[in-house]
Short mmCIF file of C-alpha atoms in Angstrom, two decimals:
data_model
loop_
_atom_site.label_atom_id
_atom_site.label_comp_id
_atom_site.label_asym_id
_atom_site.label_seq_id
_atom_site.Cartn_x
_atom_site.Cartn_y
_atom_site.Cartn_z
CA UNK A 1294 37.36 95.69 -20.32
CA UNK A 1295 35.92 92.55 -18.20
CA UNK A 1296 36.69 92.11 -14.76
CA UNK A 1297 38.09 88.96 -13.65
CA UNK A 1298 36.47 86.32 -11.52
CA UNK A 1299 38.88 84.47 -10.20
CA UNK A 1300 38.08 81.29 -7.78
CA UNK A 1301 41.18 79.21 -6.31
CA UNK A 1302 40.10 75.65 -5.44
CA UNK A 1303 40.75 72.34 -4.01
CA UNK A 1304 38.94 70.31 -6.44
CA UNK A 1305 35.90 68.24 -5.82
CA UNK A 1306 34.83 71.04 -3.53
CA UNK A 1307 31.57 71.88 -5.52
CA UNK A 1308 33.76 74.09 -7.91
CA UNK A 1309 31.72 72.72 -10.98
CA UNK A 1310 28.64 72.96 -9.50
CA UNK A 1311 28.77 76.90 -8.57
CA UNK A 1312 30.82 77.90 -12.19
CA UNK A 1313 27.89 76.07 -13.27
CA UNK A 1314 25.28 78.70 -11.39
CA UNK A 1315 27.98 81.65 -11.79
CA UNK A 1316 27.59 81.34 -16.05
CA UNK A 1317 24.08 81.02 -16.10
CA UNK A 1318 24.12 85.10 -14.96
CA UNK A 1319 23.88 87.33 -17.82
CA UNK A 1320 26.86 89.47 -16.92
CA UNK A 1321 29.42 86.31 -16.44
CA UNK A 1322 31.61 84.26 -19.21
CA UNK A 1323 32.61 81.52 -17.76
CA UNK A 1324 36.44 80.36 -18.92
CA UNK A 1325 36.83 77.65 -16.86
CA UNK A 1326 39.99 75.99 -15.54
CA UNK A 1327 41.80 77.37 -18.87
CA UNK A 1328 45.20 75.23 -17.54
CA UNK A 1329 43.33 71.55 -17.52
CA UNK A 1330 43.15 70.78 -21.46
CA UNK A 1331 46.86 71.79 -21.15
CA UNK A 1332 48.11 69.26 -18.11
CA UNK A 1333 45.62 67.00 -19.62
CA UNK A 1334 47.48 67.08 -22.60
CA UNK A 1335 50.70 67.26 -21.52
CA UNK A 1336 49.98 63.82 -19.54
CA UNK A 1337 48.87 61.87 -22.13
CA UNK A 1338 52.27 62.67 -24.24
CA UNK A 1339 54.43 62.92 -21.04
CA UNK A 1340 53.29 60.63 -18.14
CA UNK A 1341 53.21 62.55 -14.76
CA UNK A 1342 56.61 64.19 -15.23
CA UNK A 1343 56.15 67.27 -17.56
CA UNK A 1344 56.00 70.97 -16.75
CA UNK A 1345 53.60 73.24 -18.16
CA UNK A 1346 56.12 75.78 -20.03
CA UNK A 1347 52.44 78.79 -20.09
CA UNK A 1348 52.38 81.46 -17.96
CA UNK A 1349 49.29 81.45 -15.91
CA UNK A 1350 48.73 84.59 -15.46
CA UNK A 1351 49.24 85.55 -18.82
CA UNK A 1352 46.10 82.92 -20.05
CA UNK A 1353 43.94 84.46 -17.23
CA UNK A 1354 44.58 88.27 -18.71
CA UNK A 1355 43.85 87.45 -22.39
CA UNK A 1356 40.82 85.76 -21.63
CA UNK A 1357 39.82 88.53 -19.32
CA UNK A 1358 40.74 91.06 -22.52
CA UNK A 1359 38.77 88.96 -25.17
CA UNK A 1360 35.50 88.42 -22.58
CA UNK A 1361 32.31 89.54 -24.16
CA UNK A 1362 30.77 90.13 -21.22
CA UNK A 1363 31.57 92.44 -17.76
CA UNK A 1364 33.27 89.22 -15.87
CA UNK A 1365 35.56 86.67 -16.95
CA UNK A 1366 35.19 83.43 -14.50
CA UNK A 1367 38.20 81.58 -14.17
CA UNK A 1368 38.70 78.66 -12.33
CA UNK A 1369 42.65 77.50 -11.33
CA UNK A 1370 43.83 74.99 -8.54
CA UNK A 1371 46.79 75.19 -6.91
CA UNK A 1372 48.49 71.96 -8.54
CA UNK A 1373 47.78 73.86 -11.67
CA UNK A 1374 49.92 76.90 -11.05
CA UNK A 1375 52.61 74.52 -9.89
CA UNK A 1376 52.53 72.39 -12.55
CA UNK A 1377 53.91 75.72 -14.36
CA UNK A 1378 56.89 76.03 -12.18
CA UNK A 1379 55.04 79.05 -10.60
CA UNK A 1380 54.96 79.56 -7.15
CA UNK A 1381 51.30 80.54 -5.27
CA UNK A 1382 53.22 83.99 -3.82
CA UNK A 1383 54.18 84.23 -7.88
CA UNK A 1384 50.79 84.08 -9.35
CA UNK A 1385 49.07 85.73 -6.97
CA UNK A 1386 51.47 88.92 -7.20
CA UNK A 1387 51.33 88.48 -11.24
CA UNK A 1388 47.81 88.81 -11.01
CA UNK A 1389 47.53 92.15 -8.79
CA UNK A 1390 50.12 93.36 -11.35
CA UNK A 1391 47.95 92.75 -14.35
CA UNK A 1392 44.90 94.33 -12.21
CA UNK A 1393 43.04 91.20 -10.61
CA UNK A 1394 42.58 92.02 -6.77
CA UNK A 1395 40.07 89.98 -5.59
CA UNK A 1396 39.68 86.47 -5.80
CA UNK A 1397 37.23 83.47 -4.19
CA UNK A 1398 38.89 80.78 -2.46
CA UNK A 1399 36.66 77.76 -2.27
CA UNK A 1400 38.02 75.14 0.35
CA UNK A 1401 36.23 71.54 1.33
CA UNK A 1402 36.85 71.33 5.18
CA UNK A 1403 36.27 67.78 5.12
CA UNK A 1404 39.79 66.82 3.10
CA UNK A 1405 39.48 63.34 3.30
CA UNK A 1406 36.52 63.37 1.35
CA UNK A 1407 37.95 65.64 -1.65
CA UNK A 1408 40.60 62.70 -1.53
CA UNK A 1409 37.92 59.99 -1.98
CA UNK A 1410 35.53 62.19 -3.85
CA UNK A 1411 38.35 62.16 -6.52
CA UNK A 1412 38.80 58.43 -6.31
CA UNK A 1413 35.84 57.46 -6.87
CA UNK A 1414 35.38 59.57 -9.71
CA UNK A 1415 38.35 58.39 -11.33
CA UNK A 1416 37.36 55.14 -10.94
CA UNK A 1417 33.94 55.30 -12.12
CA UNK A 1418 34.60 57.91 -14.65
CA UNK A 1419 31.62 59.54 -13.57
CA UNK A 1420 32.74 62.98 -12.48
CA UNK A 1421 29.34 64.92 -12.42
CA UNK A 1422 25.82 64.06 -12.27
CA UNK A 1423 22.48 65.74 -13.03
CA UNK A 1424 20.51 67.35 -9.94
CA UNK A 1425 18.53 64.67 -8.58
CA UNK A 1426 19.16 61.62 -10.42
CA UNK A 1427 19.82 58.49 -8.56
CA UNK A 1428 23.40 58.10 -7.32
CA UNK A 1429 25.20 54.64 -8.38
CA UNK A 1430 27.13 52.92 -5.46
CA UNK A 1431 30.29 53.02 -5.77
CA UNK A 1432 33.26 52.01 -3.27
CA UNK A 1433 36.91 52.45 -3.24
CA UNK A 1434 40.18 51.52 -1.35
CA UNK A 1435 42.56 54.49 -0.93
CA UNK A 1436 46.67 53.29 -0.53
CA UNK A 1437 47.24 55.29 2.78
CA UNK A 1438 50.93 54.79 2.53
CA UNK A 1439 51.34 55.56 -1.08
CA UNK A 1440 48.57 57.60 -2.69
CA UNK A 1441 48.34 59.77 -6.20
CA UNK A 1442 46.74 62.88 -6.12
CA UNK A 1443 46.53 65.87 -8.06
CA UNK A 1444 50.44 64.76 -9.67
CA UNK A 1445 51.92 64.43 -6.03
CA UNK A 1446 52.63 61.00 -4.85
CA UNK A 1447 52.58 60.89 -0.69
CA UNK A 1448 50.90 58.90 1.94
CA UNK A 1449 47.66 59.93 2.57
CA UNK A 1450 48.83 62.18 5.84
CA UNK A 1451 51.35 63.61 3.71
CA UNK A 1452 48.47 64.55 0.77
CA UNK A 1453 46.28 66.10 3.88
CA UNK A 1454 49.00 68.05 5.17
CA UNK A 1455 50.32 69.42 1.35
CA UNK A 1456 46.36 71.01 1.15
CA UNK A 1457 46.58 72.61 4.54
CA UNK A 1458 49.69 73.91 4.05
CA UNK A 1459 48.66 75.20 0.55
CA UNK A 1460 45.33 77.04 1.28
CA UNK A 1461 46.89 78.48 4.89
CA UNK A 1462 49.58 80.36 2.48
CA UNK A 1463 46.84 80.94 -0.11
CA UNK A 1464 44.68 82.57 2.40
CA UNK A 1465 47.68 84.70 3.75
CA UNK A 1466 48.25 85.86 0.63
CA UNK A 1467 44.75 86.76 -1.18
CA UNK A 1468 43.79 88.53 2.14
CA UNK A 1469 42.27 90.52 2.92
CA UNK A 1470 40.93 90.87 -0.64
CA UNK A 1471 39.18 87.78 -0.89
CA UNK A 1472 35.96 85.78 -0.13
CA UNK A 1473 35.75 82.75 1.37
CA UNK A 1474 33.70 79.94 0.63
CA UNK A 1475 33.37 76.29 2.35
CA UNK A 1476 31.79 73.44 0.83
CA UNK A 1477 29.87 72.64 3.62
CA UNK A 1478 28.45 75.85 4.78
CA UNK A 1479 28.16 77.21 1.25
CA UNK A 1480 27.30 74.38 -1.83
CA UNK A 1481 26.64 71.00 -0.19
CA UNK A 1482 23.18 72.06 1.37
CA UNK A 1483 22.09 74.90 -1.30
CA UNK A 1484 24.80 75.92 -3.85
CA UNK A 1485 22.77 78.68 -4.13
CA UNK A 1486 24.09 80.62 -1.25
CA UNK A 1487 27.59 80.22 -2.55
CA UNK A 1488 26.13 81.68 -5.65
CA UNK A 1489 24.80 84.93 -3.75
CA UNK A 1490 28.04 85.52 -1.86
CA UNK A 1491 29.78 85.69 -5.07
CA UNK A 1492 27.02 88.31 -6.78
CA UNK A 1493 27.17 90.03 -3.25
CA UNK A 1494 30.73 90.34 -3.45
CA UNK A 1495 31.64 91.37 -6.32
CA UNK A 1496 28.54 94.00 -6.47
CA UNK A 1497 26.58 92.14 -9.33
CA UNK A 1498 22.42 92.08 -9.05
CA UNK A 1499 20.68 88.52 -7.80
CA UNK A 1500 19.75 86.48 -11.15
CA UNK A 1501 17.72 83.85 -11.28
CA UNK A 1502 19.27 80.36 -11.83
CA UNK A 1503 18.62 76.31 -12.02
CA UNK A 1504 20.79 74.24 -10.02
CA UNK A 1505 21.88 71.64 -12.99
CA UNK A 1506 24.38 69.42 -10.40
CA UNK A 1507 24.24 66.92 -7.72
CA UNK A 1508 26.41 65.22 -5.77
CA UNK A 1509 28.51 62.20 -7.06
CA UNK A 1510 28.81 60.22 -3.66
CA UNK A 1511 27.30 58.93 -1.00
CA UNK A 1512 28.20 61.03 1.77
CA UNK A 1513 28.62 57.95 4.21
CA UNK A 1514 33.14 57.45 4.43
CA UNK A 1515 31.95 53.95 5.44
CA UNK A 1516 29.86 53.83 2.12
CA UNK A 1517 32.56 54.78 -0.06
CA UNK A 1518 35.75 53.13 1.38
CA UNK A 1519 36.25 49.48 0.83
CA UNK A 1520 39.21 50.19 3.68
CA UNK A 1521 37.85 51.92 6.52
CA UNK A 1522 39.15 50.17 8.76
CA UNK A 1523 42.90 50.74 7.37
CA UNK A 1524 42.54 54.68 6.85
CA UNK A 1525 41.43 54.89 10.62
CA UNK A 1526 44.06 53.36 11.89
CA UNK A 1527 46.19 55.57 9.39
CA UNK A 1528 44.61 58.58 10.89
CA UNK A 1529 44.16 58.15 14.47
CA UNK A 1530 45.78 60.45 16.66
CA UNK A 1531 46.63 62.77 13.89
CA UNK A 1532 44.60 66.35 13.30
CA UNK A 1533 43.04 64.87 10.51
CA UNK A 1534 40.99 62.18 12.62
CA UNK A 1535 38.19 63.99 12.82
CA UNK A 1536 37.45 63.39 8.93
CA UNK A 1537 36.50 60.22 9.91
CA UNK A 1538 33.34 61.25 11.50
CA UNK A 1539 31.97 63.43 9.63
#
C-alpha cells in the first residue's frame, strides 16, 4: 500500500508550484487538493454558506489505497477541513488513526502577500503562469475593514490573525512529525530546494525535474495595491506591519 504525502497549506504559498515538481518523480501520484472540486461545487449551488457533509480523512485514505504508485500526494488547506465541520485537532488525529504520521506544512511568512497574491488572481483569473514568461501588471485594492478570504469574512487584521492562529495550532499538533517549509526560504528563490527537503524527508532518491511555474505577481506591495496608502495605516502599530516592507 502507498504512503501518504500529505502537505497542509496556506494557499498561494508556492503549493502548486512544488506538487508540480513532487509528481514529476517516478515514485509520486499526485491527488491534489481532493476537497476543492467539492467546495467549488458546493459554492456554485450554495453561495458561501454550505458545509461539506465528506469526511476528509476518509477521501485522503482511499486515494492513498487506490495509488498506483509508493506515495499518494495530497494537498488540503485548513479552510478545507473546516469547511467539513472538522476541527484541525480532528483531522489530524483521524489521520494518525488511519496510519498517516508525517505531514509537510508549507507556510508564506509574508501573509499579507498570500492575501493579495489571492486577489489578484481572482481578479485577473490568472492563477498560474509558465516559468519565465512575462508577468502582466496587475493592481488591486484590498477592503481592510471588510475583506473575503478563503469563506471567512473579517477585516484584514482579523484575516492575518485567523492564519497565525491556525498554523501555530497546526504546528503544535503535526509536531514533531513534520517538515517545515517557508515560501521564502524554500520555493520563491529555487522551488527546487523545497523539492529536496521533501525527497530528503520522506527517504525517497533525488530525481531529476523541470521547474514548469513562475510567479504570478510582481513582488513590489506598492506594485500590486491600488491602496497602499490605506492598508498602512490599517497596519501600523500592529505585528503585522512589517509585511509592509518586505
Amino acid at each position: 500500500m502507498a504512503q501518504g504525502l500529505i502537505i497542509i497549506h496556506l494557499g498561494r504559498c508556492g503549493s502548486t508550484v512544488l506538487s508540480d515538481l513532487l509528481s514529476q518523480h517516478s515514485q509520486i501520484s499526485w491527488s491534489g487538493e481532493i476537497l476543492e472540486p467539492l467546495l467549488q461545487t458546493a459554492r456554485r449551488t450554495h453561495g458561501n454558506n454550505f458545509v461539506l457533509k465528506v469526511d476528509p480523512v476518509t477521501l485522503a485514505s482511499d486515494a492513498i489505497a487506490t495509488c498506483p504508485t509508493p506515495f499518494c500526494g495530497i494537498e488540503f488547506k485548513p479552510f478545507h477541513i473546516n469547511a467539513c465541520q472538522m476541527s484541525l485537532s480532528d483531522f489530524i488525529s483521524g489521520m494518525r488513526h488511519s496510519g498517516i504520521e508525517n505531514f509537510v506544512v508549507l507556510d508564506r511568512r509574508n501573509r499579507l502577500r498570500k492575501v493579495v497574491s489571492s486577489r489578484l488572481a481572482a481578479a485577473s483569473g490568472i492563477w498560474h503562469v509558465p516559468a519565465h514568461a512575462k508577468r502582466e501588471t496587475h493592481r488591486v485594492a484590498l477592503s481592510v475593514d471588510m475583506l473575503k478570504m478563503d469563506y471567512f469574512t473579517g477585516t484584514l487584521i482579523e484575516i492575518l490573525e485567523m492564519y497565525e492562529t491556525q498554523f501555530k495550532e497546526l504546528r503544535k499538533l503535526v509536531s514533531p512529525n513534520h517538515l517545515d517549509l517557508i515560501y521564502e526560504d524554500h520555493i520563491e528563490t529555487d522551488p527546487e530546494v523545497g523539492y529536496r527537503k521533501v525527497l530528503t524527508y520522506f527517504g525517497l532518491p533525488y530525481e531529476s525535474i523541470t521547474v514548469n511555474l513562475g510567479r504570478t505577481s510582481s513582488g513590489s506591495l506598492h506594485t500590486d495595491l491600488e491602496n497602499y496608502d490605506e492598508v498602512a495605516e490599517h497596519l501600523a502599530g500592529t505585528q503585522f506591519a512589517w509585511m509592509l516592507d518586505c
